[in-house]
CSV table of C-alpha atoms in Angstrom, one decimal:
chain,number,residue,atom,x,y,z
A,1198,UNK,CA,27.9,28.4,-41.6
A,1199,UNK,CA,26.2,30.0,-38.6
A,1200,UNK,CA,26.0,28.0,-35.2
A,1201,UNK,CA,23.2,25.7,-33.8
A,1202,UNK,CA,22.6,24.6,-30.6
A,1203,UNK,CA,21.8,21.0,-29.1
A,1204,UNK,CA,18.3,20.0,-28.7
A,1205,UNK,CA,18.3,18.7,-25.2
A,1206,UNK,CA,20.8,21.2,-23.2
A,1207,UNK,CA,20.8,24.2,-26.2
A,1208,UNK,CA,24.8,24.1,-26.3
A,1209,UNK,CA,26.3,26.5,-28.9
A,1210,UNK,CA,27.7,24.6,-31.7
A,1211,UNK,CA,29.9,26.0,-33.2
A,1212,UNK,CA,32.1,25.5,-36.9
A,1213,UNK,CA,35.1,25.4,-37.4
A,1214,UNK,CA,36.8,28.4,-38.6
A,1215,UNK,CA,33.6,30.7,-36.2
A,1216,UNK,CA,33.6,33.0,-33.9
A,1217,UNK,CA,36.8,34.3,-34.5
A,1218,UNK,CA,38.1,36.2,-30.9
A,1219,UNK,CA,35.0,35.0,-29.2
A,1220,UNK,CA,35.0,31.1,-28.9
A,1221,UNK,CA,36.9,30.9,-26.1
A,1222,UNK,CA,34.0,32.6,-24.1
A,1223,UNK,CA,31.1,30.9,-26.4
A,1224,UNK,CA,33.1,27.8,-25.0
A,1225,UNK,CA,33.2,29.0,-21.3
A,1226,UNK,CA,29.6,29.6,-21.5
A,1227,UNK,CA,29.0,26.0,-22.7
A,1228,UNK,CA,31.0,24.9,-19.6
A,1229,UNK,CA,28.9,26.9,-17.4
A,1230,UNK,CA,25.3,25.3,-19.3
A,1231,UNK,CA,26.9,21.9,-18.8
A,1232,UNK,CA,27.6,22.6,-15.1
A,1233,UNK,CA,23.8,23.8,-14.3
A,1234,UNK,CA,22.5,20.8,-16.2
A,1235,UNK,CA,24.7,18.6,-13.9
A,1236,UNK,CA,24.7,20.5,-10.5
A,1237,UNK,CA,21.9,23.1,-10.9
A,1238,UNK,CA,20.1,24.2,-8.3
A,1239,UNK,CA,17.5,26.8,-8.4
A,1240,UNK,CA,14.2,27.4,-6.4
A,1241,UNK,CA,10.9,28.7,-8.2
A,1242,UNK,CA,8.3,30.5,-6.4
A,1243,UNK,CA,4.6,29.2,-8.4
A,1244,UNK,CA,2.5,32.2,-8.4
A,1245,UNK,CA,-0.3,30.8,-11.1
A,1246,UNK,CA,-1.4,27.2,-12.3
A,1247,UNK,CA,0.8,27.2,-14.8
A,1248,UNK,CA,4.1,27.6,-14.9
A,1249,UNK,CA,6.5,26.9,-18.4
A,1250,UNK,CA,10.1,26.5,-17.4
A,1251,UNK,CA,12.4,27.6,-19.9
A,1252,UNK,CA,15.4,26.2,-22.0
A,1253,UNK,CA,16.7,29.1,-23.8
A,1254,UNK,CA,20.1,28.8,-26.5
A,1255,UNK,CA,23.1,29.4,-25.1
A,1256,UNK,CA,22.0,31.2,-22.0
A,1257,UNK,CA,21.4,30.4,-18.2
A,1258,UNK,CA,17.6,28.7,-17.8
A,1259,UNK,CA,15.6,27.3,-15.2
A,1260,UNK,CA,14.4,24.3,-17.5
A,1261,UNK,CA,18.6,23.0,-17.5
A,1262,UNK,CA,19.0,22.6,-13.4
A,1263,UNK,CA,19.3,19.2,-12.0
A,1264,UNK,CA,17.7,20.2,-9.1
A,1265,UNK,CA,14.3,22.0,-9.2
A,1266,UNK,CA,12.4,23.3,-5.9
A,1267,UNK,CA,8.9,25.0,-6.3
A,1268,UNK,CA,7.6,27.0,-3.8
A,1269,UNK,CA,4.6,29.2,-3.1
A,1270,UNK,CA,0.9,28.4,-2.5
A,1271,UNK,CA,-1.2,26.8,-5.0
A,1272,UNK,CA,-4.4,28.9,-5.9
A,1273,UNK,CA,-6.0,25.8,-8.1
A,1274,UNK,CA,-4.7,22.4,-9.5
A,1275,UNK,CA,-1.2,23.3,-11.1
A,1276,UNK,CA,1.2,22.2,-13.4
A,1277,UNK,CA,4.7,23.3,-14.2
A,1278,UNK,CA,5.6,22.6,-18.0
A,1279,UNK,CA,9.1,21.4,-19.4
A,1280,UNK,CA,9.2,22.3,-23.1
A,1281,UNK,CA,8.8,19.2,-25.4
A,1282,UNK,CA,12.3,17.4,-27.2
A,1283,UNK,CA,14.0,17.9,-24.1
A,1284,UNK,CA,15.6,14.7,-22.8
A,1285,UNK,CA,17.2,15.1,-19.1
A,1286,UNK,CA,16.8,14.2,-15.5
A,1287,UNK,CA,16.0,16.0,-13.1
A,1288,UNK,CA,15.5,16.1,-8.9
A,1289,UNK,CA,12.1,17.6,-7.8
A,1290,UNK,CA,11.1,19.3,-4.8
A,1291,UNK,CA,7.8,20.1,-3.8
A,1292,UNK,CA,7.8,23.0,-1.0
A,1293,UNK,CA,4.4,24.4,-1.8
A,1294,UNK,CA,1.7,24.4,0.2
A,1295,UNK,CA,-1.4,22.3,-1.8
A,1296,UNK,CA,-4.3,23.4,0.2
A,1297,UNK,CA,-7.3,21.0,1.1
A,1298,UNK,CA,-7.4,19.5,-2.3
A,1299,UNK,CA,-5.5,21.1,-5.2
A,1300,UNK,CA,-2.8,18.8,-7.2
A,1301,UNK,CA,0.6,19.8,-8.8
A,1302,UNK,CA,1.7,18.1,-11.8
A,1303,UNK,CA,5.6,18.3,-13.9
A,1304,UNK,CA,4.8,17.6,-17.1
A,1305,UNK,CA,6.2,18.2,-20.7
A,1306,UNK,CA,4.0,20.7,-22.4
A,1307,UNK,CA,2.3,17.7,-24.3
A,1308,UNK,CA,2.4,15.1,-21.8
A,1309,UNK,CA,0.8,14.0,-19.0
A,1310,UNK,CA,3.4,14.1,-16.6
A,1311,UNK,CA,3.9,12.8,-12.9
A,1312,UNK,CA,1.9,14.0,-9.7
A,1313,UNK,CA,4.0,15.8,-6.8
A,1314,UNK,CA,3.3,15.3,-2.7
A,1315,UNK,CA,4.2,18.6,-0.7
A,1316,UNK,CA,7.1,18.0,1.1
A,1317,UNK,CA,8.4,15.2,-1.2
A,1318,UNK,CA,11.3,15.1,-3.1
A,1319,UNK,CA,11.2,12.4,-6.1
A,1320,UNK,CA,13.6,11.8,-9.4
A,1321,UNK,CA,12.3,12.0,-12.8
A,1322,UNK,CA,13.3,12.0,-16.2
A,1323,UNK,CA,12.0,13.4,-19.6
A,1324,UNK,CA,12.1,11.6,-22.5
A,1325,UNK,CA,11.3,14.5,-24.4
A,1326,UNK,CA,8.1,13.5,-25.0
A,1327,UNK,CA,6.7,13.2,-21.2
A,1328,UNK,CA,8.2,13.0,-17.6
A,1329,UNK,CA,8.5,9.8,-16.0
A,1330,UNK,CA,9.0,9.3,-11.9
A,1331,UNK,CA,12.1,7.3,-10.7
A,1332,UNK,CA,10.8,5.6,-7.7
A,1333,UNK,CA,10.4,2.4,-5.8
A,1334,UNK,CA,7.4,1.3,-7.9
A,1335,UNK,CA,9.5,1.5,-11.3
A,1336,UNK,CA,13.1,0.6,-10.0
A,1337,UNK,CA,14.2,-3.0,-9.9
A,1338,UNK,CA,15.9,-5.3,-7.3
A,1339,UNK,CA,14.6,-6.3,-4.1
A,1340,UNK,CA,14.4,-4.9,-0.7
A,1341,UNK,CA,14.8,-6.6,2.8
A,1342,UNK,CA,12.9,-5.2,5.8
A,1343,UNK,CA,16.1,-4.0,7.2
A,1344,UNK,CA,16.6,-1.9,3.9
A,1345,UNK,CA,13.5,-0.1,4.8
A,1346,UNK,CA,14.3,0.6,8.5
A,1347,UNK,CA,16.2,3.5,9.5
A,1348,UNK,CA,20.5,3.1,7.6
A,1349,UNK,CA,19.2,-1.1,7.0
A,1350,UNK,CA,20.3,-1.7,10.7
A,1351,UNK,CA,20.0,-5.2,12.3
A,1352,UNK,CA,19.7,-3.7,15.5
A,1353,UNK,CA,16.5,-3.4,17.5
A,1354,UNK,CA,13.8,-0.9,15.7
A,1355,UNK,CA,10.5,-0.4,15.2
A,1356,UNK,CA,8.5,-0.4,12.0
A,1357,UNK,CA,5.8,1.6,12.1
A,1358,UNK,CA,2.7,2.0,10.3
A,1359,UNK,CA,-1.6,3.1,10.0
A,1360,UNK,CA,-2.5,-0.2,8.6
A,1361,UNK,CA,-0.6,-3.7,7.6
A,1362,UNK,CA,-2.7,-5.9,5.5
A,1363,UNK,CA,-1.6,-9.7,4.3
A,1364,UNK,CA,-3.8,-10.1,1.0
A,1365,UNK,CA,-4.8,-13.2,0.0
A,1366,UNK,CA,-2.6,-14.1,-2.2
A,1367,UNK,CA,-0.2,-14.4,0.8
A,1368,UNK,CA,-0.2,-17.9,2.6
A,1369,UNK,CA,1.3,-17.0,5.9
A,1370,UNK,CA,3.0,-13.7,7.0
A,1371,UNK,CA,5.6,-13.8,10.3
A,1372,UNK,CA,4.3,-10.7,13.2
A,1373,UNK,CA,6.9,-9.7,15.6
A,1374,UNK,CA,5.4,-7.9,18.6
A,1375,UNK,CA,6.4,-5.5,20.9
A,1376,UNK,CA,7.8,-7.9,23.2
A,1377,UNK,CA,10.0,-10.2,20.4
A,1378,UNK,CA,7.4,-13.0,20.8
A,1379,UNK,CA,6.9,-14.3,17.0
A,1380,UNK,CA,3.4,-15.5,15.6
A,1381,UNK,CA,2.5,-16.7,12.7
A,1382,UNK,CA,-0.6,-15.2,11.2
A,1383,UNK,CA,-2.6,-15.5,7.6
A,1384,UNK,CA,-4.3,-12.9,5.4
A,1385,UNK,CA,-4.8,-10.6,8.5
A,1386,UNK,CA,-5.4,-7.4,8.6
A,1387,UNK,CA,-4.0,-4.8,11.8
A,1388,UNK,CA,-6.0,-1.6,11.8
A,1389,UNK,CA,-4.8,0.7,14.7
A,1390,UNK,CA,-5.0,-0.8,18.1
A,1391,UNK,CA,-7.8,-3.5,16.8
A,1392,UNK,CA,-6.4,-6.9,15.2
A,1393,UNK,CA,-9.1,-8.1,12.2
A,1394,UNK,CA,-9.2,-11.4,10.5
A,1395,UNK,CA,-11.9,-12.0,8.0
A,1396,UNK,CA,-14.5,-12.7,10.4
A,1397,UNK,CA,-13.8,-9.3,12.1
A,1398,UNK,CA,-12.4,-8.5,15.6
A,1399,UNK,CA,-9.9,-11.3,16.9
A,1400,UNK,CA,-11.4,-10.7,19.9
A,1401,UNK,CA,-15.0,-11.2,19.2
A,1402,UNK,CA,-17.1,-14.4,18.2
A,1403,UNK,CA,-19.1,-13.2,15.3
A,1404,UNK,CA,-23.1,-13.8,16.0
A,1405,UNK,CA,-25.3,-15.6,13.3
A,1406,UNK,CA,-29.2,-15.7,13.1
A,1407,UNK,CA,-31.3,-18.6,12.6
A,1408,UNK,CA,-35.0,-18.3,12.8
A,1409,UNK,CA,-35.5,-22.2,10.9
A,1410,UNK,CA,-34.0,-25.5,11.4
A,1411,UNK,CA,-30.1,-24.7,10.6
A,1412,UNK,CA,-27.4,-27.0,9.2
A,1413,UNK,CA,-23.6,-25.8,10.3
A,1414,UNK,CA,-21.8,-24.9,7.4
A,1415,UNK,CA,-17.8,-24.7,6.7
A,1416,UNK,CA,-18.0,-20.7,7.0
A,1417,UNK,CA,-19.7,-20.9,10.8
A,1418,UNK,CA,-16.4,-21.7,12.5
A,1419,UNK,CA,-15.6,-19.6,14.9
A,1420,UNK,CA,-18.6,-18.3,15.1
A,1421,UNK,CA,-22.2,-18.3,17.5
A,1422,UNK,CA,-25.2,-18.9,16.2
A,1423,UNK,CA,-28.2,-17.7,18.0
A,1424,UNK,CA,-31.6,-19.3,17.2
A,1425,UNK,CA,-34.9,-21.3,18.7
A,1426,UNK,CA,-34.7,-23.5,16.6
A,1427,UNK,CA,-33.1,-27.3,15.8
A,1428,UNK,CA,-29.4,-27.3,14.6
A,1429,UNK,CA,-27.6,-30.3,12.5
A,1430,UNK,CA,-24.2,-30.6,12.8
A,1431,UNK,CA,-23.5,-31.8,9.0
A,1432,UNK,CA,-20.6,-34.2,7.9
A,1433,UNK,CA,-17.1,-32.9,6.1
A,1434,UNK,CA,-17.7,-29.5,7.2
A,1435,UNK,CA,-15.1,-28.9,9.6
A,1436,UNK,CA,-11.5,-30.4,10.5
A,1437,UNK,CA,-9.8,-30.7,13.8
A,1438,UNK,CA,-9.8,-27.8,16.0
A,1439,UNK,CA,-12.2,-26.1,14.2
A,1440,UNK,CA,-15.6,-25.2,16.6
A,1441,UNK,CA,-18.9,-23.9,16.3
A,1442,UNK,CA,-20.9,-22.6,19.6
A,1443,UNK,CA,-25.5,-22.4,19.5
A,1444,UNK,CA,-27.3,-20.3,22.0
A,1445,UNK,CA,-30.8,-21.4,22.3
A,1446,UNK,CA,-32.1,-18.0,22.4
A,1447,UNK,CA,-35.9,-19.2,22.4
A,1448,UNK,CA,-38.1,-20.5,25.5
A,1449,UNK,CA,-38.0,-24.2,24.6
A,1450,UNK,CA,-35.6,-26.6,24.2
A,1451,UNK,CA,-34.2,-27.3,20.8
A,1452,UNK,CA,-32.2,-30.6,19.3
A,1453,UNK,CA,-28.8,-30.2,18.4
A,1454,UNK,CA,-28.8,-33.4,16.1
A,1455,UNK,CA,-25.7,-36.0,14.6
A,1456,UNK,CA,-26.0,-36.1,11.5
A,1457,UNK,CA,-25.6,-39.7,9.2
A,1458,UNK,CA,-21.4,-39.7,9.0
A,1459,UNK,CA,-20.9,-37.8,11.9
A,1460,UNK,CA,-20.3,-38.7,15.8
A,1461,UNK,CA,-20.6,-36.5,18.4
A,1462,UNK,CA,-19.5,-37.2,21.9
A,1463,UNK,CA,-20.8,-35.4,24.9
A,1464,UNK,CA,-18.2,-34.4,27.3
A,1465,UNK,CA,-16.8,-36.4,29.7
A,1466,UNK,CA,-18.5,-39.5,28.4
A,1467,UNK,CA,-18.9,-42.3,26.0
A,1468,UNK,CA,-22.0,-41.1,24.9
A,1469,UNK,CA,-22.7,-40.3,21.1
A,1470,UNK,CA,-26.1,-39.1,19.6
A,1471,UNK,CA,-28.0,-35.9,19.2
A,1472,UNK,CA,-28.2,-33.6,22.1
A,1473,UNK,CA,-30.9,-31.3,23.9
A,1474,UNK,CA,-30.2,-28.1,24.2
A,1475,UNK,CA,-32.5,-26.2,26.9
A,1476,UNK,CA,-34.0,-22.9,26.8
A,1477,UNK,CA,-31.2,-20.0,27.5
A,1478,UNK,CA,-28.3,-23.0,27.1
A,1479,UNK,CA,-25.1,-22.6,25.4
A,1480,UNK,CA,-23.0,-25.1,23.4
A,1481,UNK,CA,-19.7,-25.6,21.8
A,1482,UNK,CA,-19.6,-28.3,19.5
A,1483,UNK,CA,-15.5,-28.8,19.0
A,1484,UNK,CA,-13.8,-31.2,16.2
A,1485,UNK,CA,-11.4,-33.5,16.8
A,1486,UNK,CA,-10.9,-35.7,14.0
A,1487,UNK,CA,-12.9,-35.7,10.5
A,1488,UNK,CA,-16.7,-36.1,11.4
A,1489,UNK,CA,-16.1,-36.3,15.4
A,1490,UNK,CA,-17.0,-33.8,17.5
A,1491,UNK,CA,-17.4,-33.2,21.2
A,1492,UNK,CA,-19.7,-30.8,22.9
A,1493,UNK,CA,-20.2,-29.4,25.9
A,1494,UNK,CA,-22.3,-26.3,27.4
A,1495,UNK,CA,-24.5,-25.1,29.9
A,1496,UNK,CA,-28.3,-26.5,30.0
A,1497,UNK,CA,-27.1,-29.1,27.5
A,1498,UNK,CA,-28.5,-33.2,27.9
């Protein structure tokens, strides 16, 4: 009975009673397959879009390395294929150089394979059927922010990145600074140098237009609201320490009126009712308590 070979690293198999003189060296040469498949490295310079990696009987192969690196520039989207049935894992270098906007894929000739990034090494594994990537999005266990800072030190470092964004499935998210002070901040997005909530800028008071009589709704706080016209300030809209600011932008006055449910003080007083606001004038409306609200401005009576 004549030898076969194994269908993942193509090992001689031999029978008993074969290879008379010779299996000592067939055996050596299995040694030497085994060692490439555990410790292989070998670098492979891609000089078309496709490249088929090869796992030949018995002999020295590319396909068998642990360790691949590809090289070269790609001329077009690429892929490098492993033959199908072969089951092993593999380390993956990309050293080529992608160009503006062609992709490398490792793949099994039938599958569909994994992506590379230039420059990136990832783990994969073929199940002889396709090639799957061995990252953070596929491994379990959890990972503390000090895990993902340079050796998991507890020592001062920075963490730093093009965007950080708390989605809204997030209640509240702790920010350290620059200077160790600590905030507390919810669903807030930091883009570059600029600091964004939902509304926009932290640093701006979003503008509204009215051109009719306007009720304040729950979605005006923090906001302005420019109009010549008369504004309500409506019941169960807003709780304490929310606010609301008008700017009369017309040339007569308008009424900023309390609404049934809802008292409104005007600064520095007892006084409670609906308020004028003169042409040019700016308010602030601020709540207190449920349904109380002071205000205060400029041109306001």
């Amino acid at each position: 009975m004549a030898s076969s070979y194994s269908s993942d690293l193509k090992l001689e198999l031999m029978v008993t009673g074969e290879n008379s003189n010779t299996w000592g060296d067939k055996t050596n040469t299995n040694w030497n397959l085994i060692q490439q498949a555990v410790a292989g490295y070998q670098s492979i310079a891609l000089t078309s879009t496709t490249t088929t990696l090869a796992m030949t009987n018995a002999t020295i192969s590319n396909a068998r390395n642990m360790v691949l690196e590809f090289t070269g520039t790609l001329t077009g989207n690429s892929t490098v294929n492993l033959p199908d049935g072969i089951e092993k894992v593999y380390f993956i270098k990309d050293s080529t150089v992608h160009g503006t906007s062609n992709t490398l894929t490792f793949k099994t000739t039938s599958g569909s394979g994994v992506a590379l990034t230039s420059g990136k090494i990832i783990g994969a594994y073929s199940n002889g059927t396709d090639i799957t990537a061995i990252d953070l999005s596929n491994l379990g266990g959890t990972m503390t922010i000090d895990q993902v800072l340079t050796y998991g030190s507890t020592t001062t470092q920075s963490l730093t990145v093009d965007n950080l964004i708390a989605t809204t499935n997030i209640s509240t998210n702790t920010f350290i600074g620059t200077n160790a002070t600590v905030a507390t901040v919810s669903c807030v997005t930091l883009t570059g140098a600029t600091n964004n909530d939902s509304k926009g800028e932290l640093r701006l008071v979003p503008l509204s237009t009215a051109t009719t009589t306007y009720t304040i709704t729950a979605t005006d706080h923090g906001k302005c609201i420019s109009t010549s016209s008369n504004v309500i300030i409506a019941p169960s809209i807003f709780s304490a320490g929310q606010n609301v600011t008008i700017f009369n932008s017309g040339t007569t006055n308008i009424t900023i009126t309390q609404s049934t449910s809802v008292t409104m003080y005007q600064v520095g007083t007892s006084n409670t009712g609906s308020r004028t606001l003169s042409q040019k004038g700016l308010a602030t409306a601020y709540c207190v308590a449920s349904n109380t609200f002071v205000i205060t401005g400029g041109g306001l009576s």
